Amino acid sequence: MLTIIDKRFCTGCGACINACPKKIISLQEDEEGFLYPKVEESKCIDCHLCEKVCPYKKERRTNYNADYPQFYAGQLKSKQDLTLVSSGGAFWAFAQYIISSGGVVYGAVQENVDNIYHKRATDFAGIQDLRRSKYFQSNTKYTFCQAKEDLKNGKIVLFSGTGCQIAGLQSYLNKDYNNLYTCEVVCHGVPSNNVWKKYREEKERLENKKIVDLVFRDKSKGWSNNQYKITYEDGSVEYEKSTQQLFHAGYLQGLFYRPSCGICRYASLPRVADITLADYWQYKGRFRTQDNDFGVSLISINTSKGAKLLNDIPDYLDYEVTEKKLALSSCRHLDNHPTENPKRPSFFEDFFKYGYFKSAKKHLSKEHNKLFLFAKRVVKKVKNIIVNE
Ligand SMILES: Cc1cc2nc3c(=O)[nH]c(=O)nc-3n(C[C@H](O)[C@H](O)[C@H](O)COP(=O)(O)OP(=O)(O)OC[C@H]3O[C@@H](n4cnc5c(N)ncnc54)[C@H](O)[C@@H]3O)c2cc1C
């Protein structure tokens, strides 16, 4: 029976719950707030399929053609659609193409302010809420089983998720399907659900109203100035720069990443999916001008299937070749796993005693502090003046 000895080697991808013939495994949160498989022991038939399917028990797939990866910068043609995606919208272009070809798309949706899960979509209405990055771990539920059925029935399938989820799907399928396209988002780690819930409760108490919606990266002030947007039950809205938002800053600083993220073996080249998507922050070409701060996708094409899919979507996406060196320097986590903050254990110790606000203020580095950032900008300006004189 499945036993997790070292939590660093479980990504919560969901391969085991899909492989179980009795369907007696579910993903449940541990005390830190991360999803792990839990088996209904009395019903277990000791078939060991849950253990065998675990991607960590297998070699990581590396069978790629020397022609790849190829890197591209891309942006949706529709400016209106660009406001509804996190970066340049490459995923939305692929998803629309697959649906218009009669295929099926799988991806992450936000059920409410606390829950993200994977779902199957077969039409344009169904793919709308797959858009946008949701910075929590998505529960893949039984989507690997559903995707297998679709593949066996000859449907074209686009499955999107983080690298560990794609590795879980591949391990579960255990063979290549010509009709399967995989698309992963570059990931710098997922935060603890418990920490989020505690933050939300404390924030709601402070404001004396409930949070009813959350947009992790609102673009109303532009892609470069993306903001964390919280909507309350009375309709009021709060915007904060993502790096300064008290919860998001703790996440970005790695105070409460999932243990497996700090040793992630999928955040490296060659990537596991046919296509890898990221934000192209260092891009300075025609998709990013004074009048165009809508977002640019960095697209890593990792296989010939990925190349075929990119070739098929010019109606939806403008794209151009970009240099590997610039791509890798722009997106550290394309070829480096995130690093766990050494303060993580003491953060959790305080978190269990005092809750979020108090522990975050103690453990967060000054980088999220507005005054500190303002002082840093002033020092930089003064230095520039001295150098230029
Ligand atoms: C947890 C997380 C961490 C990320 N870290 C980085 C990073 O360090 N650097 C970087 O450049 N980009 C990162 N990204 C990716 C980036 O934010 C964009 O999602 C990506 O560039 C695709 O953007 P888009 O405009 O094409 O599509 P969008 O419409 O913005 O994204 C939608 C796609 O993201 C998937 N998705 C959204 N949330 C989740 C989730 N919780 N789990 C699995 N899949 C999800 C959807 O299924 C869909 O495929 C991260 C994304 C997530 C979800």
Coordinates of C-alpha atoms and ligand atoms in Angstrom, one line a residue:
M1 CA 0.0 0.0 0.0
L2 CA 1.1 3.5 -0.7
T3 CA 3.1 5.1 2.1
I4 CA 4.8 8.4 1.8
I5 CA 8.1 8.3 3.7
D6 CA 9.6 11.5 2.5
K7 CA 7.2 14.3 1.5
R8 CA 9.7 15.8 -0.8
F9 CA 9.1 12.9 -3.2
C10 CA 5.4 13.4 -3.6
T11 CA 4.2 16.2 -5.9
G12 CA 0.5 15.5 -5.4
C13 CA 0.2 15.0 -9.2
G14 CA -2.7 12.5 -8.8
A15 CA -1.3 9.6 -10.9
C16 CA -1.9 7.2 -8.0
I17 CA -5.5 8.1 -7.4
N18 CA -6.2 7.7 -11.1
A19 CA -4.4 4.3 -11.3
C20 CA -6.2 2.8 -8.3
P21 CA -8.7 0.2 -9.7
K22 CA -10.9 0.5 -6.6
K23 CA -10.9 4.3 -6.6
I24 CA -10.2 4.4 -2.9
I25 CA -7.4 7.0 -3.0
S26 CA -8.1 10.7 -2.7
L27 CA -5.9 13.8 -2.4
Q28 CA -6.3 15.4 1.0
E29 CA -4.5 18.2 2.7
D30 CA -1.9 17.5 5.4
E31 CA -1.4 19.8 8.4
E32 CA 0.7 22.2 6.4
G33 CA -2.0 22.4 3.8
F34 CA -0.6 20.4 0.9
L35 CA -2.4 17.6 -1.1
Y36 CA -1.2 14.1 -0.5
P37 CA -2.9 10.7 -1.4
K38 CA -4.9 9.1 1.3
V39 CA -5.9 5.4 0.9
E40 CA -9.0 3.8 2.4
E41 CA -7.0 1.0 3.9
S42 CA -9.8 -1.4 4.6
K43 CA -10.7 -1.5 0.9
C44 CA -7.1 -1.9 -0.4
I45 CA -6.5 -5.0 -2.5
D46 CA -2.7 -4.7 -2.4
C47 CA -2.3 -4.5 -6.2
H48 CA 0.5 -1.9 -5.8
L49 CA -0.5 -0.1 -8.9
C50 CA -0.5 3.2 -6.9
E51 CA 3.1 2.7 -6.1
K52 CA 4.2 1.6 -9.6
V53 CA 2.6 4.5 -11.3
C54 CA 4.4 7.2 -9.2
P55 CA 6.6 9.3 -11.5
Y56 CA 9.2 9.4 -8.7
K57 CA 9.6 5.7 -9.0
K58 CA 10.5 6.0 -12.7
E59 CA 13.2 7.6 -14.7
R60 CA 12.4 11.1 -15.9
R61 CA 11.5 11.1 -19.6
T62 CA 14.4 12.6 -21.6
N63 CA 13.8 11.2 -25.1
Y64 CA 13.9 14.3 -27.1
N65 CA 15.1 15.1 -30.6
A66 CA 18.2 17.3 -30.8
D67 CA 16.3 19.9 -32.9
Y68 CA 14.5 21.0 -29.7
P69 CA 13.8 23.1 -27.7
Q70 CA 13.0 26.0 -30.0
F71 CA 12.0 29.2 -28.4
Y72 CA 9.4 31.8 -29.5
A73 CA 7.9 35.0 -28.3
G74 CA 4.1 35.1 -28.8
Q75 CA 1.1 37.3 -28.3
L76 CA -2.7 36.8 -28.9
K77 CA -4.0 38.7 -31.9
S78 CA -7.1 39.7 -30.0
K79 CA -6.3 42.6 -27.7
Q80 CA -9.5 42.0 -25.8
D81 CA -8.6 38.4 -25.1
L82 CA -5.2 39.5 -23.9
T83 CA -6.8 41.2 -20.9
L84 CA -8.2 37.9 -19.7
V85 CA -4.9 35.9 -19.7
S86 CA -1.8 36.1 -17.5
S87 CA 0.9 36.7 -20.1
G88 CA 0.7 36.6 -23.9
G89 CA -2.1 34.1 -24.0
A90 CA -0.4 31.3 -25.9
F91 CA -2.4 28.7 -24.0
W92 CA -5.7 30.4 -25.1
A93 CA -4.6 30.2 -28.7
F94 CA -3.8 26.4 -28.4
A95 CA -7.1 25.8 -26.5
Q96 CA -9.3 27.6 -29.1
Y97 CA -7.6 25.7 -31.9
I98 CA -8.1 22.3 -30.2
I99 CA -11.8 23.0 -29.5
S100 CA -12.4 24.2 -33.1
S101 CA -10.8 20.9 -34.3
G102 CA -13.4 19.0 -32.2
G103 CA -10.9 18.1 -29.5
V104 CA -10.9 18.2 -25.7
V105 CA -8.9 20.5 -23.4
Y106 CA -7.9 19.9 -19.8
G107 CA -6.7 22.6 -17.4
A108 CA -7.0 24.3 -14.0
V109 CA -10.1 26.3 -12.9
Q110 CA -10.8 28.3 -9.8
E111 CA -13.9 27.0 -8.1
N112 CA -13.9 29.7 -5.4
V113 CA -11.3 31.7 -3.4
D114 CA -10.0 28.5 -1.8
N115 CA -10.1 25.8 -4.4
I116 CA -8.4 25.1 -7.7
Y117 CA -9.1 21.9 -9.6
H118 CA -8.6 20.4 -13.1
K119 CA -11.5 19.9 -15.4
R120 CA -12.3 18.6 -18.9
A121 CA -13.7 21.1 -21.5
T122 CA -15.2 20.2 -24.8
D123 CA -16.5 23.6 -26.1
F124 CA -15.7 27.3 -26.1
A125 CA -17.8 28.0 -23.0
G126 CA -15.9 25.3 -21.2
I127 CA -12.4 26.7 -21.8
Q128 CA -13.1 30.3 -20.7
D129 CA -12.3 29.6 -17.0
L130 CA -9.1 27.7 -17.8
R131 CA -7.5 31.0 -18.5
R132 CA -5.3 32.9 -16.1
S133 CA -2.6 31.6 -13.6
K134 CA -4.1 30.5 -10.3
Y135 CA -1.2 30.4 -7.8
F136 CA -2.4 27.4 -5.8
Q137 CA -2.0 23.7 -6.4
S138 CA -4.7 22.4 -8.6
N139 CA -6.3 19.0 -7.7
T140 CA -6.2 16.9 -10.8
K141 CA -8.9 14.6 -9.5
Y142 CA -9.8 11.9 -12.1
T143 CA -8.8 13.9 -15.2
F144 CA -6.0 11.4 -16.1
C145 CA -8.7 8.6 -16.4
Q146 CA -11.0 10.9 -18.4
A147 CA -8.1 11.9 -20.8
K148 CA -7.2 8.3 -21.3
E149 CA -10.8 7.5 -22.4
D150 CA -10.8 10.5 -24.8
L151 CA -7.5 9.4 -26.3
K152 CA -8.7 5.8 -26.7
N153 CA -11.8 7.2 -28.4
G154 CA -9.6 9.0 -30.9
K155 CA -10.2 12.5 -29.7
I156 CA -7.5 15.2 -29.9
V157 CA -6.6 16.1 -26.3
L158 CA -4.7 19.1 -25.0
F159 CA -3.7 18.5 -21.4
S160 CA -2.2 21.5 -19.5
G161 CA -0.8 21.8 -16.0
T162 CA 2.5 22.1 -14.2
G163 CA 5.5 20.0 -15.1
C164 CA 4.8 17.5 -12.2
Q165 CA 1.2 17.1 -13.3
I166 CA 2.2 16.4 -16.9
A167 CA 4.8 13.8 -15.7
G168 CA 2.0 12.2 -13.6
L169 CA -0.3 12.0 -16.6
Q170 CA 2.5 10.5 -18.8
S171 CA 3.3 8.0 -16.2
Y172 CA -0.3 7.0 -15.8
L173 CA -0.8 6.7 -19.6
N174 CA 2.4 4.7 -19.9
K175 CA 2.5 5.1 -23.7
D176 CA 2.7 7.8 -26.3
Y177 CA -0.6 8.8 -28.0
N178 CA -0.4 10.7 -31.4
N179 CA -3.6 12.5 -30.5
L180 CA -2.2 13.9 -27.2
Y181 CA -0.7 17.3 -26.8
T182 CA 0.8 18.3 -23.5
C183 CA 1.3 21.9 -22.4
E184 CA 3.0 22.9 -19.1
V185 CA 3.3 26.3 -17.4
V186 CA 6.7 27.1 -15.9
C187 CA 6.2 26.9 -12.2
H188 CA 8.2 28.5 -9.3
G189 CA 6.4 26.4 -6.7
V190 CA 2.9 26.1 -5.2
P191 CA 1.9 27.7 -1.8
S192 CA 0.3 26.0 1.2
N193 CA -3.5 26.1 1.1
N194 CA -3.7 26.3 4.9
V195 CA -1.5 29.4 4.9
W196 CA -3.8 31.0 2.3
K197 CA -7.0 30.1 4.2
K198 CA -5.5 31.5 7.5
Y199 CA -4.4 34.7 5.6
R200 CA -7.9 35.0 4.2
E201 CA -9.6 34.6 7.6
E202 CA -7.3 37.2 9.2
K203 CA -7.8 39.6 6.4
E204 CA -11.6 39.2 6.4
R205 CA -11.6 39.8 10.2
L206 CA -9.5 42.9 9.8
E207 CA -11.7 44.3 7.0
N208 CA -14.9 43.0 8.5
K209 CA -16.1 41.6 5.2
K210 CA -15.7 38.4 3.2
I211 CA -13.4 37.9 0.2
V212 CA -15.5 36.6 -2.7
D213 CA -13.0 36.8 -5.6
L214 CA -9.4 36.7 -6.3
V215 CA -7.4 37.5 -9.4
F216 CA -3.7 36.7 -9.0
R217 CA -2.5 38.9 -11.9
D218 CA -4.8 41.7 -12.9
K219 CA -3.6 43.6 -15.9
S220 CA -5.6 46.8 -15.6
K221 CA -2.4 48.7 -14.9
G222 CA -0.6 46.7 -17.6
W223 CA 1.2 43.4 -17.7
S224 CA 4.5 44.8 -16.3
N225 CA 2.6 46.2 -13.3
N226 CA 0.4 43.2 -12.7
Q227 CA -1.6 43.4 -9.5
Y228 CA -3.2 41.1 -7.0
K229 CA -6.9 41.9 -7.0
I230 CA -9.2 41.0 -4.1
T231 CA -13.0 41.6 -4.3
Y232 CA -15.1 41.7 -1.2
E233 CA -18.7 40.7 -0.7
D234 CA -19.8 44.4 -0.7
G235 CA -18.4 44.9 -4.2
S236 CA -15.3 46.8 -3.0
V237 CA -12.0 46.0 -4.6
E238 CA -8.4 46.1 -3.4
Y239 CA -5.4 46.1 -5.7
E240 CA -1.9 45.6 -4.6
K241 CA 1.3 45.1 -6.5
S242 CA 1.9 41.3 -6.4
T243 CA 5.4 41.5 -4.9
Q244 CA 4.1 43.7 -2.0
Q245 CA 0.8 41.8 -1.3
L246 CA 1.3 40.2 2.1
F247 CA 0.3 36.7 1.2
H248 CA 1.8 36.7 -2.3
A249 CA 5.1 38.1 -1.1
G250 CA 5.5 35.2 1.3
Y251 CA 4.7 32.8 -1.5
L252 CA 7.2 34.4 -3.9
Q253 CA 9.8 34.4 -1.2
G254 CA 9.4 30.6 -0.8
L255 CA 8.3 30.7 2.9
F256 CA 5.6 28.1 2.3
Y257 CA 6.3 26.1 -0.9
R258 CA 5.3 22.5 -1.1
P259 CA 8.2 20.4 0.1
S260 CA 8.6 18.7 -3.4
C261 CA 9.0 22.1 -5.1
G262 CA 12.4 22.7 -3.6
I263 CA 13.8 19.7 -5.4
C264 CA 11.5 19.7 -8.4
R265 CA 13.0 17.6 -11.2
Y266 CA 10.6 18.8 -13.8
A267 CA 11.9 22.4 -13.7
S268 CA 14.8 21.7 -16.1
L269 CA 15.6 21.1 -19.7
P270 CA 14.6 19.0 -21.5
R271 CA 11.1 19.8 -20.4
V272 CA 8.5 17.0 -19.9
A273 CA 5.7 18.5 -22.0
D274 CA 5.4 19.1 -25.8
I275 CA 5.1 22.8 -25.1
T276 CA 6.2 24.9 -22.1
L277 CA 4.8 28.4 -21.4
A278 CA 6.1 31.3 -19.3
D279 CA 6.1 35.0 -19.0
Y280 CA 8.7 36.7 -21.3
W281 CA 9.7 39.5 -19.0
Q282 CA 13.0 40.4 -20.7
Y283 CA 11.4 40.5 -24.2
K284 CA 11.9 43.9 -25.9
G285 CA 10.6 43.3 -29.5
R286 CA 7.4 44.2 -31.4
F287 CA 5.0 42.7 -29.0
R288 CA 6.1 45.0 -26.2
T289 CA 5.9 48.7 -27.1
Q290 CA 4.8 51.9 -25.4
D291 CA 1.2 51.2 -26.5
N292 CA 1.4 47.5 -25.9
D293 CA 1.9 46.3 -22.4
F294 CA -0.6 43.4 -22.7
G295 CA 1.8 40.6 -22.1
V296 CA 4.2 38.4 -24.0
S297 CA 4.4 34.6 -23.8
L298 CA 7.7 32.7 -23.9
I299 CA 7.0 29.5 -25.7
S300 CA 9.4 26.6 -25.6
I301 CA 8.6 24.0 -28.2
N302 CA 10.0 20.7 -27.0
T303 CA 8.9 18.1 -29.5
S304 CA 7.8 17.8 -33.1
K305 CA 4.2 17.6 -31.9
G306 CA 4.6 20.9 -30.1
A307 CA 6.0 22.4 -33.3
K308 CA 3.0 21.1 -35.3
L309 CA 0.6 22.6 -32.9
L310 CA 2.3 26.0 -33.0
N311 CA 2.2 25.8 -36.8
D312 CA -1.5 25.3 -36.7
I313 CA -2.5 28.4 -34.7
P314 CA -1.5 31.5 -36.7
D315 CA -5.2 32.6 -36.8
Y316 CA -5.0 33.2 -33.0
L317 CA -1.4 34.0 -32.1
D318 CA 1.4 36.2 -33.5
Y319 CA 4.8 34.7 -32.8
E320 CA 8.5 35.0 -33.7
V321 CA 11.7 33.1 -33.0
T322 CA 13.6 34.2 -30.0
E323 CA 17.2 33.5 -28.8
K324 CA 17.7 30.6 -26.3
K325 CA 20.1 32.6 -24.2
L326 CA 17.6 35.4 -23.7
A327 CA 14.8 32.9 -23.1
L328 CA 16.7 31.2 -20.4
S329 CA 17.9 34.4 -18.7
S330 CA 14.4 35.7 -18.8
C331 CA 12.9 32.7 -17.1
R332 CA 15.0 31.1 -14.4
H333 CA 12.6 28.3 -13.7
L334 CA 12.8 27.0 -17.3
D335 CA 16.0 25.3 -16.2
N336 CA 16.2 25.7 -12.4
H337 CA 14.0 24.4 -9.7
P338 CA 12.8 27.0 -7.1
T339 CA 14.8 27.2 -3.9
E340 CA 13.2 26.7 -0.5
N341 CA 13.6 29.5 1.9
P342 CA 15.8 28.4 4.8
K343 CA 13.3 30.3 7.1
R344 CA 10.5 27.9 6.0
P345 CA 10.7 25.6 9.2
S346 CA 10.7 28.6 11.6
F347 CA 7.9 30.3 9.6
F348 CA 5.7 27.2 10.0
E349 CA 6.5 26.9 13.7
D350 CA 5.4 30.5 14.2
F351 CA 2.4 30.1 11.8
F352 CA 0.9 27.3 13.8
K353 CA 1.3 29.4 17.0
Y354 CA 0.4 32.9 15.9
G355 CA -1.3 32.7 12.5
Y356 CA -0.3 34.4 9.3
F357 CA 0.1 38.2 9.7
K358 CA 2.4 38.0 12.7
S359 CA 4.6 35.2 11.3
A360 CA 4.8 36.8 7.8
K361 CA 5.9 40.1 9.2
K362 CA 8.6 38.4 11.2
H363 CA 9.9 36.2 8.4
L364 CA 9.4 38.2 5.2
S365 CA 12.5 39.8 3.8
K366 CA 12.2 43.6 3.4
E367 CA 11.7 43.2 -0.4
H368 CA 7.9 43.4 0.0
N369 CA 8.0 46.6 2.0
K370 CA 6.8 49.7 0.1
L371 CA 9.1 52.1 2.0
F372 CA 12.1 49.8 1.5
L373 CA 11.4 49.7 -2.3
F374 CA 11.0 53.4 -2.4
A375 CA 14.3 53.9 -0.6
K376 CA 15.9 51.4 -3.0
R377 CA 14.7 53.4 -6.0
V378 CA 16.0 56.7 -4.6
V379 CA 19.4 55.2 -3.9
K380 CA 19.5 53.8 -7.5
K381 CA 18.6 57.3 -8.9
V382 CA 21.3 59.1 -6.8
K383 CA 23.9 56.5 -7.9
N384 CA 22.9 57.1 -11.6
I385 CA 23.2 60.9 -11.2
I386 CA 26.7 60.5 -9.6
V387 CA 27.9 58.1 -12.3
N388 CA 26.6 60.3 -15.1
E389 CA 28.2 63.4 -13.7
Ligands
LIG1 C1 1.7 27.9 -9.9 C2 2.2 28.7 -11.1 C3 3.5 29.1 -11.1 C4 4.1 29.8 -12.2 N1 5.4 30.3 -12.1 C5 5.9 30.9 -13.2 C6 7.3 31.4 -13.2 O1 8.0 31.3 -12.2 N2 7.7 32.0 -14.3 C7 7.0 32.2 -15.4 O2 7.4 32.8 -16.4 N3 5.7 31.8 -15.4 C8 5.2 31.1 -14.4 N4 3.9 30.6 -14.4 C9 3.2 30.6 -15.7 C10 2.6 31.9 -16.1 O3 2.0 32.6 -15.0 C11 1.5 31.7 -17.2 O4 0.5 30.8 -16.7 C12 1.9 31.1 -18.5 O5 2.8 32.0 -19.0 C13 0.8 30.9 -19.4 O6 0.2 32.1 -19.7 P1 -0.9 32.3 -20.8 O7 -1.1 33.8 -21.0 O8 -0.5 31.5 -22.0 O9 -2.2 31.5 -20.3 P2 -3.1 31.8 -19.1 O10 -4.5 31.9 -19.6 O11 -2.7 32.9 -18.2 O12 -2.9 30.5 -18.2 C14 -3.7 29.4 -18.3 C15 -3.0 28.1 -18.3 O13 -2.4 27.9 -17.0 C16 -2.9 26.7 -16.4 N5 -2.9 26.9 -15.0 C17 -3.4 28.0 -14.3 N6 -3.3 27.8 -13.0 C18 -2.8 26.5 -12.8 C19 -2.5 25.8 -11.7 N7 -2.7 26.2 -10.4 N8 -1.9 24.5 -11.9 C20 -1.7 24.0 -13.1 N9 -2.0 24.8 -14.2 C21 -2.5 26.0 -14.1 C22 -4.2 26.5 -17.0 O14 -4.6 25.2 -17.0 C23 -4.0 27.0 -18.5 O15 -3.3 26.0 -19.2 C24 3.3 30.0 -13.3 C25 2.0 29.5 -13.4 C26 1.4 28.8 -12.3 C27 0.0 28.3 -12.4

